[in-house]
Coordinates of C-alpha atoms and ligand atoms in Angstrom, one line a residue:
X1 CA -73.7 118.5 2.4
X2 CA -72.2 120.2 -0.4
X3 CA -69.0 118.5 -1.9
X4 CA -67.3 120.4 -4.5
X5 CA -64.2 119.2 -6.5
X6 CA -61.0 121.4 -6.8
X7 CA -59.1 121.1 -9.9
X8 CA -55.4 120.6 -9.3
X9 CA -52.7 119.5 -12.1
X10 CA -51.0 116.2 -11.2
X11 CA -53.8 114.5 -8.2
X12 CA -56.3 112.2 -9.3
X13 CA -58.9 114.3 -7.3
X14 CA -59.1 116.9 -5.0
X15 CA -62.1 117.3 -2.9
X16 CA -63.9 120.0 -0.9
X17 CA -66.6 119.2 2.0
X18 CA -68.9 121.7 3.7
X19 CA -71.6 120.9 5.8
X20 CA -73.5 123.6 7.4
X21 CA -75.6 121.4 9.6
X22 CA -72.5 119.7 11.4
X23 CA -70.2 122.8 10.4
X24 CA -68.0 120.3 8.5
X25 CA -65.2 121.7 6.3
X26 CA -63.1 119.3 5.1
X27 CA -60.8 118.7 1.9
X28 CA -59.8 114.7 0.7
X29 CA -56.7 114.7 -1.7
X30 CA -56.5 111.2 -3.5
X31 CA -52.7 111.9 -5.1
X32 CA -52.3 109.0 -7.2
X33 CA -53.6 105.3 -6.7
X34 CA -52.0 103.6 -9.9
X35 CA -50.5 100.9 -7.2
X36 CA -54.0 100.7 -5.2
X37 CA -56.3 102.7 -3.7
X38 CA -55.0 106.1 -1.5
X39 CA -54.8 106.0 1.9
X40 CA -53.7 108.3 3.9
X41 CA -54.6 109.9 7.1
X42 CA -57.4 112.4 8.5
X43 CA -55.8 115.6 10.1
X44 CA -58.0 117.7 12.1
X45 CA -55.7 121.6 12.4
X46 CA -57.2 125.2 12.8
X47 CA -55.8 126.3 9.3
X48 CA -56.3 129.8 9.3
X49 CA -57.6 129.4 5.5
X50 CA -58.5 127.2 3.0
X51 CA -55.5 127.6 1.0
X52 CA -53.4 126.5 3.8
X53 CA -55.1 123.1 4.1
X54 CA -55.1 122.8 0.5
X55 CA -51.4 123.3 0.6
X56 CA -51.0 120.8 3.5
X57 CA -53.3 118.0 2.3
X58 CA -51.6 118.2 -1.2
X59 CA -48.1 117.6 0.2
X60 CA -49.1 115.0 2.5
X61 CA -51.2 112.9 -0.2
X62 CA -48.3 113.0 -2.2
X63 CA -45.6 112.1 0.3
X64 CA -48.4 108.9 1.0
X65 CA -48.1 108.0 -2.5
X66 CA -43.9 108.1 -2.4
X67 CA -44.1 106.1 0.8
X68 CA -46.5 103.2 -0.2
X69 CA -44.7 102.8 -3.7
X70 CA -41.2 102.3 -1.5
X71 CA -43.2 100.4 1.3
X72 CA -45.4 98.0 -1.6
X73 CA -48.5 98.6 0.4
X74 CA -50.3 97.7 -2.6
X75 CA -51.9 101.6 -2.0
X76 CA -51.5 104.6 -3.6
X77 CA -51.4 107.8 -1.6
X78 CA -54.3 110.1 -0.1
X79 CA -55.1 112.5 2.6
X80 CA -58.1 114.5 4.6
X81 CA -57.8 117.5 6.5
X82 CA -60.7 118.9 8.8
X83 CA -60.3 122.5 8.8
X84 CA -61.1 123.1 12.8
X85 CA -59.5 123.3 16.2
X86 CA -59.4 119.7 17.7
X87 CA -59.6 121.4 21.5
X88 CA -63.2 123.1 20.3
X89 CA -64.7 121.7 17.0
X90 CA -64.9 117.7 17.4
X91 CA -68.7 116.5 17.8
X92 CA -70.0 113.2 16.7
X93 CA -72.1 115.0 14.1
X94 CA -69.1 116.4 12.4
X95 CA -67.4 112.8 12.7
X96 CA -70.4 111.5 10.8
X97 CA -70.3 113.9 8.4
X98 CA -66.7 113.2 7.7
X99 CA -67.7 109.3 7.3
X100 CA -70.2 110.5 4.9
X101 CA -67.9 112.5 3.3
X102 CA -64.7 110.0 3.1
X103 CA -68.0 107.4 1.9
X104 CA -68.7 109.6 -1.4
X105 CA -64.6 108.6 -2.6
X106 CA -66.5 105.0 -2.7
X107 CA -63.2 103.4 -1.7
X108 CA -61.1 105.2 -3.7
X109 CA -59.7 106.9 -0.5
X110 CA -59.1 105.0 2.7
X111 CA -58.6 106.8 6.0
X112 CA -56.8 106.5 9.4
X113 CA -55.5 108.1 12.3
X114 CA -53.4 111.0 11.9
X115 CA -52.7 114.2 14.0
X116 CA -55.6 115.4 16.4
X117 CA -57.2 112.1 15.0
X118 CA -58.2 109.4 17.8
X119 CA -59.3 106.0 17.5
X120 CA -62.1 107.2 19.0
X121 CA -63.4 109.9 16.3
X122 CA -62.6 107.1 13.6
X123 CA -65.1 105.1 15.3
X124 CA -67.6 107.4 14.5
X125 CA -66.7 107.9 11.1
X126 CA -66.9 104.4 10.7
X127 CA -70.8 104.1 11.4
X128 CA -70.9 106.2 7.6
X129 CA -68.0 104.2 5.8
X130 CA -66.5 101.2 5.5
X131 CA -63.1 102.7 4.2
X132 CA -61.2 103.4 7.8
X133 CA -58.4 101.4 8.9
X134 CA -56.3 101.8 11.5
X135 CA -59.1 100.8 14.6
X136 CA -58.9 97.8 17.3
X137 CA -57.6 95.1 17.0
X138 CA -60.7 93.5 18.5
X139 CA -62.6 95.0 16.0
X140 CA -60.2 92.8 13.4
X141 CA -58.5 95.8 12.7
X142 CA -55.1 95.9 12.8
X143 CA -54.3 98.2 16.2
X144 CA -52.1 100.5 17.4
X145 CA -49.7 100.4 14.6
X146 CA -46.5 102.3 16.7
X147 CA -44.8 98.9 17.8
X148 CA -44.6 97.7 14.0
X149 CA -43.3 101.5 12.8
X150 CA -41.1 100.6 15.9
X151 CA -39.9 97.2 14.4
X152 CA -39.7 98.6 10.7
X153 CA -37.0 100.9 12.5
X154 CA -34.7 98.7 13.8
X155 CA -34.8 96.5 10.9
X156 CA -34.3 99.5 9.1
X157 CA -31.1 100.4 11.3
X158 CA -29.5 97.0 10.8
X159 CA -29.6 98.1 6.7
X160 CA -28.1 101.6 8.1
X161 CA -25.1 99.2 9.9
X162 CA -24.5 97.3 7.3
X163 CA -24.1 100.0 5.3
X164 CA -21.8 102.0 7.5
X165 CA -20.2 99.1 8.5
X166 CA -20.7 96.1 6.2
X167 CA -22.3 93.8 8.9
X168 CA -26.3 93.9 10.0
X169 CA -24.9 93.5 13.5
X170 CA -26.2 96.5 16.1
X171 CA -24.7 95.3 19.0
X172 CA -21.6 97.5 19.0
X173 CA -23.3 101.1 17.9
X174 CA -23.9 103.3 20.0
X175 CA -27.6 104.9 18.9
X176 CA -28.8 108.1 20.7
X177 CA -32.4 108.7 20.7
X178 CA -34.2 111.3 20.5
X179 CA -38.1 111.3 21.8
X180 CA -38.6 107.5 23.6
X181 CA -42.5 108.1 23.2
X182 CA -44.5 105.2 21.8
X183 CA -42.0 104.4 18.8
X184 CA -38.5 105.8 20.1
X185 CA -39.1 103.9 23.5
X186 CA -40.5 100.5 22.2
X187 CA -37.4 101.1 19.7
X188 CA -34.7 102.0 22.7
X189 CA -35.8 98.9 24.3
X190 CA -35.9 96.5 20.9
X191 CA -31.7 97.7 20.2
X192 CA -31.2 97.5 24.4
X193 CA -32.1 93.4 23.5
X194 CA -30.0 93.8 20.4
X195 CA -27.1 94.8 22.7
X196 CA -26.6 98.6 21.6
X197 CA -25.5 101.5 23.6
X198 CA -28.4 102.9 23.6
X199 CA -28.6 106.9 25.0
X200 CA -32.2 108.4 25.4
X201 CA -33.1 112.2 25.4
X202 CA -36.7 113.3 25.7
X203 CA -38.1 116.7 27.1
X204 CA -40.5 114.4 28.9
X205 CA -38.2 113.9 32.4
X206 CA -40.2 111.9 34.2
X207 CA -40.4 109.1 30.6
X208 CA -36.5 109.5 30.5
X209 CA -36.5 108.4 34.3
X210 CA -38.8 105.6 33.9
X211 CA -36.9 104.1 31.0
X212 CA -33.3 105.0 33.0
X213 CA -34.8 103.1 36.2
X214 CA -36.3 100.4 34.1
X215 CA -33.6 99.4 31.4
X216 CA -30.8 101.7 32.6
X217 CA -30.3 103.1 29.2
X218 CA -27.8 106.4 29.5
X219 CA -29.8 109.9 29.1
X220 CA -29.1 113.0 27.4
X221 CA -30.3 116.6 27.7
X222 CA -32.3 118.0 24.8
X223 CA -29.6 121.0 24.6
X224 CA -26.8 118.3 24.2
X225 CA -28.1 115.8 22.5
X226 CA -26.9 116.9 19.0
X227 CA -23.3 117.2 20.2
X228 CA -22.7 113.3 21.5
X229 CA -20.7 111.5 19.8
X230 CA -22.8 108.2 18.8
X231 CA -22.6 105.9 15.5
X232 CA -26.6 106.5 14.6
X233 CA -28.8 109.7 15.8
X234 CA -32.6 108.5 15.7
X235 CA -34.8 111.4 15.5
X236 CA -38.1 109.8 17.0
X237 CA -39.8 112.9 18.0
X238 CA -40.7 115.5 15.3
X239 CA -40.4 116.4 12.3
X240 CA -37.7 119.4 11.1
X241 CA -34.9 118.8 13.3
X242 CA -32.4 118.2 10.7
X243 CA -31.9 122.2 9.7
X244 CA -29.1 124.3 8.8
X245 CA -28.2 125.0 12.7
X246 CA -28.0 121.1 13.8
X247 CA -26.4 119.5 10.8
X248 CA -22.6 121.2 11.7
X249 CA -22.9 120.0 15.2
X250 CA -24.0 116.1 14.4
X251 CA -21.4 114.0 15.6
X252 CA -22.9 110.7 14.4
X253 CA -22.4 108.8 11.4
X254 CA -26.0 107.9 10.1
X255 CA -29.3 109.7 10.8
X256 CA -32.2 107.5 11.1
X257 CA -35.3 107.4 12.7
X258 CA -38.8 107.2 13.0
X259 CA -40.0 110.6 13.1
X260 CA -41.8 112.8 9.7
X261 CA -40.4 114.9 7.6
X262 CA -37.0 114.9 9.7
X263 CA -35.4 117.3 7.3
X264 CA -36.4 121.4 7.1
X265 CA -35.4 121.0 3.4
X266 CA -35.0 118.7 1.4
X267 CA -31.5 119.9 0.6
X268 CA -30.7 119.2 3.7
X269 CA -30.2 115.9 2.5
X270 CA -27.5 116.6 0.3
X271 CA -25.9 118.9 3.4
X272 CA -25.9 115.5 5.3
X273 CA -24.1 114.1 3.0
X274 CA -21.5 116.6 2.8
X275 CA -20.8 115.9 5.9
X276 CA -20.6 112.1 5.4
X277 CA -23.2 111.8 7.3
X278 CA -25.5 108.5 5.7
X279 CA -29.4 109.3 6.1
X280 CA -31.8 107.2 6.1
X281 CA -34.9 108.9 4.6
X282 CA -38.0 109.0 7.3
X283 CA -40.9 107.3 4.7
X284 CA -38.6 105.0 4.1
X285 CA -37.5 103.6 7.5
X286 CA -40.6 104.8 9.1
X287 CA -43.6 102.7 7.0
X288 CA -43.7 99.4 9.6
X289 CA -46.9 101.2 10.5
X290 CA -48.3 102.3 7.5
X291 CA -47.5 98.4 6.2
X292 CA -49.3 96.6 9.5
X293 CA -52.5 99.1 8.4
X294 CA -52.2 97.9 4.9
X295 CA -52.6 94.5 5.4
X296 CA -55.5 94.7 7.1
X297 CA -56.9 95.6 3.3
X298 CA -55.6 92.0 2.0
X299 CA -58.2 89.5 1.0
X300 CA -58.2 87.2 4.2
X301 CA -58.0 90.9 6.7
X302 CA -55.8 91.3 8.9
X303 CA -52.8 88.6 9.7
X304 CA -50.0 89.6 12.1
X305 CA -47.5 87.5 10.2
X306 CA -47.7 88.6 7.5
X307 CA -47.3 91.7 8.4
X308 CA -43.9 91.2 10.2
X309 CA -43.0 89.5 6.9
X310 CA -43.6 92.8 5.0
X311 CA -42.2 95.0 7.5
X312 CA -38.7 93.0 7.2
X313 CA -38.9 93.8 3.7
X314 CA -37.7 98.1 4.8
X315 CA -33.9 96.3 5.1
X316 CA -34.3 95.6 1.3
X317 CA -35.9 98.9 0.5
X318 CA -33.4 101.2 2.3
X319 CA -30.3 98.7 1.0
X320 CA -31.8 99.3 -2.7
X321 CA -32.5 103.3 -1.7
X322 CA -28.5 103.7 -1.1
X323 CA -27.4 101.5 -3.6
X324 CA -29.3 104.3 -5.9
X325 CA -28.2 107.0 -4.2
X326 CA -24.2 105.8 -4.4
X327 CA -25.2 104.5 -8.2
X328 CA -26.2 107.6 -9.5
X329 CA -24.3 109.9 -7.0
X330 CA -27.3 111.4 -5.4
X331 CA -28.6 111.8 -1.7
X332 CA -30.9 109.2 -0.5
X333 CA -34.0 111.7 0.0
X334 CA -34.0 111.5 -4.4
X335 CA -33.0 107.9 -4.2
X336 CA -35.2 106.9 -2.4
X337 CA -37.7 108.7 -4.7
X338 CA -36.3 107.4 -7.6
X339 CA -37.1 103.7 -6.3
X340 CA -41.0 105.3 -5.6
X341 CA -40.8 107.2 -9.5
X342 CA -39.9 103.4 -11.0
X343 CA -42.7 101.2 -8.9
X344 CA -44.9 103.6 -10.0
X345 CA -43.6 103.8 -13.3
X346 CA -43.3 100.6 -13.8
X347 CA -47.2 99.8 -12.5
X348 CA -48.5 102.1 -15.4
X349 CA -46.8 100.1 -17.8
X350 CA -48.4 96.8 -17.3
X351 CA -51.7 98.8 -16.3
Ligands
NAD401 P1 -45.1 110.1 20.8 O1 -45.9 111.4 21.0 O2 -45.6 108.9 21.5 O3 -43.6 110.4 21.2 C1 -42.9 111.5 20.9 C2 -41.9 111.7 22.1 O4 -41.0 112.8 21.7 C3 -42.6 112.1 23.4 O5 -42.1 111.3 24.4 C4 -42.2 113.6 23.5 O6 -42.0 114.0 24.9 C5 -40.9 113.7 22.8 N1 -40.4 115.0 22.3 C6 -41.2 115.9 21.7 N2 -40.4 117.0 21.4 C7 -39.2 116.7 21.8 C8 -37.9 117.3 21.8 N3 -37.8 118.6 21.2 N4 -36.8 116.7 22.3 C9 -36.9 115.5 22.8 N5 -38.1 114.8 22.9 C10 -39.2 115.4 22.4 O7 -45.1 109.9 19.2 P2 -44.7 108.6 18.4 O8 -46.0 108.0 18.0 O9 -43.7 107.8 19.1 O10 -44.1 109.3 17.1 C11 -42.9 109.9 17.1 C12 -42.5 110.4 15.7 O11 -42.6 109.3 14.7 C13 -43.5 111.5 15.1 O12 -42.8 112.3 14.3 C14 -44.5 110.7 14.3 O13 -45.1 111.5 13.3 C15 -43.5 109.6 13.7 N6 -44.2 108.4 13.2 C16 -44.9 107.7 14.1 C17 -45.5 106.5 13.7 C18 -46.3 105.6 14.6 O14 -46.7 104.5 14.3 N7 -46.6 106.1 15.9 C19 -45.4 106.1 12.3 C20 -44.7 106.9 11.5 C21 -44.1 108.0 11.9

């Protein structure tokens, strides 16, 4: 195994695995970890070149680093990309070279599940390192983590009320959804109990039906969804939606959801707000899972309560994110990492 390191101004380190014996390829990007030690997720993509996985490992370590300082994870931010097809390349050899890999950062990066990345290939990894989060629960890990990231949401949408409205309350909005997979759905059925209008809209017909028969939530076509008058669009599906083409036909108030990297751009922030539009930005509202992961790093392991008592904490960050943002007459993408710029800021001082 041949690990290499890549030189790149502003990360802590940048690392390069290749293993001819498993055919492992593989780059670990520890961004910063003045708040703790990175973690981030393993991504497993067919880049078509090792430049493009740099690029995509260096952005995401960095957006981990933004999104634990807001969150108070006590972590800083990291990331590992396998550079192969997840439908060809996985093999438990390459999984334990990747453990072996992640094993040589000596704790300085953590991993867990991300795209193309099961419980199931952590597992592996885990017979190599110690530094994987994210598995069973009956493992004392801390689980699945989508119905906290699904909690973190709707507290995160009572901060979005309050500040459209200047009451927490949720009960009279009217939230359309888009994507009710594992977060979107456990979050359309957490508001549904809050007494919200809540309207669904997933290219998945057969989920929408389900969820119709079973709550009898409204629906809404893909095509339409943009165009429906509602107080808060959720984007819980994927990432990008909020582009040049959908943000003049919005007809909501506030946009905020669970779903990454929501906006094309990030001036499409500002646009948003052109329009009046409040946003609440994705790291922000979206780290209920990211926070049930990290406390399975405290002292004692892993303690349900206290995670829900850190996950209530994304009202306060998202109320202090657009208090910034109005403060300093900004959009709440650079609020938001404004608050990140003076945790971290204010870590290094006292460190
Ligand atoms: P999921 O795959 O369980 O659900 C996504 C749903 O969106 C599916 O039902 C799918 O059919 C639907 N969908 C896809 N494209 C669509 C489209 N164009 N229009 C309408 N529906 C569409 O995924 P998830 O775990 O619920 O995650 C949803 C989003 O939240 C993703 O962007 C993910 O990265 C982000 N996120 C998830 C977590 C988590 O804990 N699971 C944490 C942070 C962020």
């Amino acid at each position: 195994m041949e690990i290499t390191e890549i030189q790149v101004d502003g990360y802590e380190k940048v690392v390069r695995c290749q293993d001819r014996e498993s055919g492992l390829h593989a780059l670990i990007a520890i961004h910063d970890t003045t708040l703790g030690p990175a973690l981030g997720g393993m991504r497993m993509w067919p880049y078509a070149s090792e430049d493009e996985a740099l690029f995509d490992v260096l952005r995401l370590s960095r957006g981990m680093t933004f999104k634990s300082a807001v969150a108070e994870t006590g972590l800083g931010g990291g990331k590992a990309v396998i550079l192969a097809d997840p439908k060809t390349a996985k093999s438990r050899k390459l999984f334990l070279a990747m453990g072996r890999f992640v094993n040589s950062l000596q704790g300085k990066y953590i991993t867990a599940e991300d795209m193309n990345i099961g419980i199931a290939d952590l597992e592996i990894v885990q017979e190599e390192t110690r530094f994987v989060t994210g598995l069973k629960r009956s493992q004392g890990s801390s689980g699945n983590p989508s119905p906290y990231t699904a909690e973190g949401c709707l507290i995160g949408l009572r901060a979005v009320a309050e500040a459209l409205d200047g009451s927490s309350q949720l009960a009279d909005l009217h939230v359309v959804i888009q994507g009710v997979g594992a977060v979107g759905g456990a979050l359309a059925v957490m508001l549904k109990e809050e007494g919200t209008r809540v309207t669904v809209c997933d290219i998945n017909e057969k989920r929408v039906a389900e969820l119709q028969k079973e709550y009898g939530f409204e629906a809404v076509d893909d095509d339409e969804h943009l165009d429906l008058e509602c107080d808060i669009y959720a984007p819980c599906a994927r990432g990008a939606g909020i582009n040049d083409e959908t943000i003049p036909r919005l007809n909501c108030r506030a946009v905020a959801g669970c779903a990454n990297n929501q906006l094309l751009e990030a001036q499409h922030a500002e646009a948003l707000r052109q329009r009046g539009i409040l946003y609440a930005p994705d790291y922000v509202i979206n780290a209920g899972g990211i926070i049930n992961v990290a406390v399975e790093l405290l002292p004692g392991g892993y303690d349900e309560e206290e995670s829900r008592r850190r996950i209530a904490r994304i009202y306060d960050n998202l109320k202090k994110v657009f208090e910034i943002s109005r403060r300093d007459d900004i959009p709440t993408n650079k609020a938001a990492l404004r608050l990140a710029e003076d945790r971290l800021g204010a870590a290094r001082q006292t460190s």
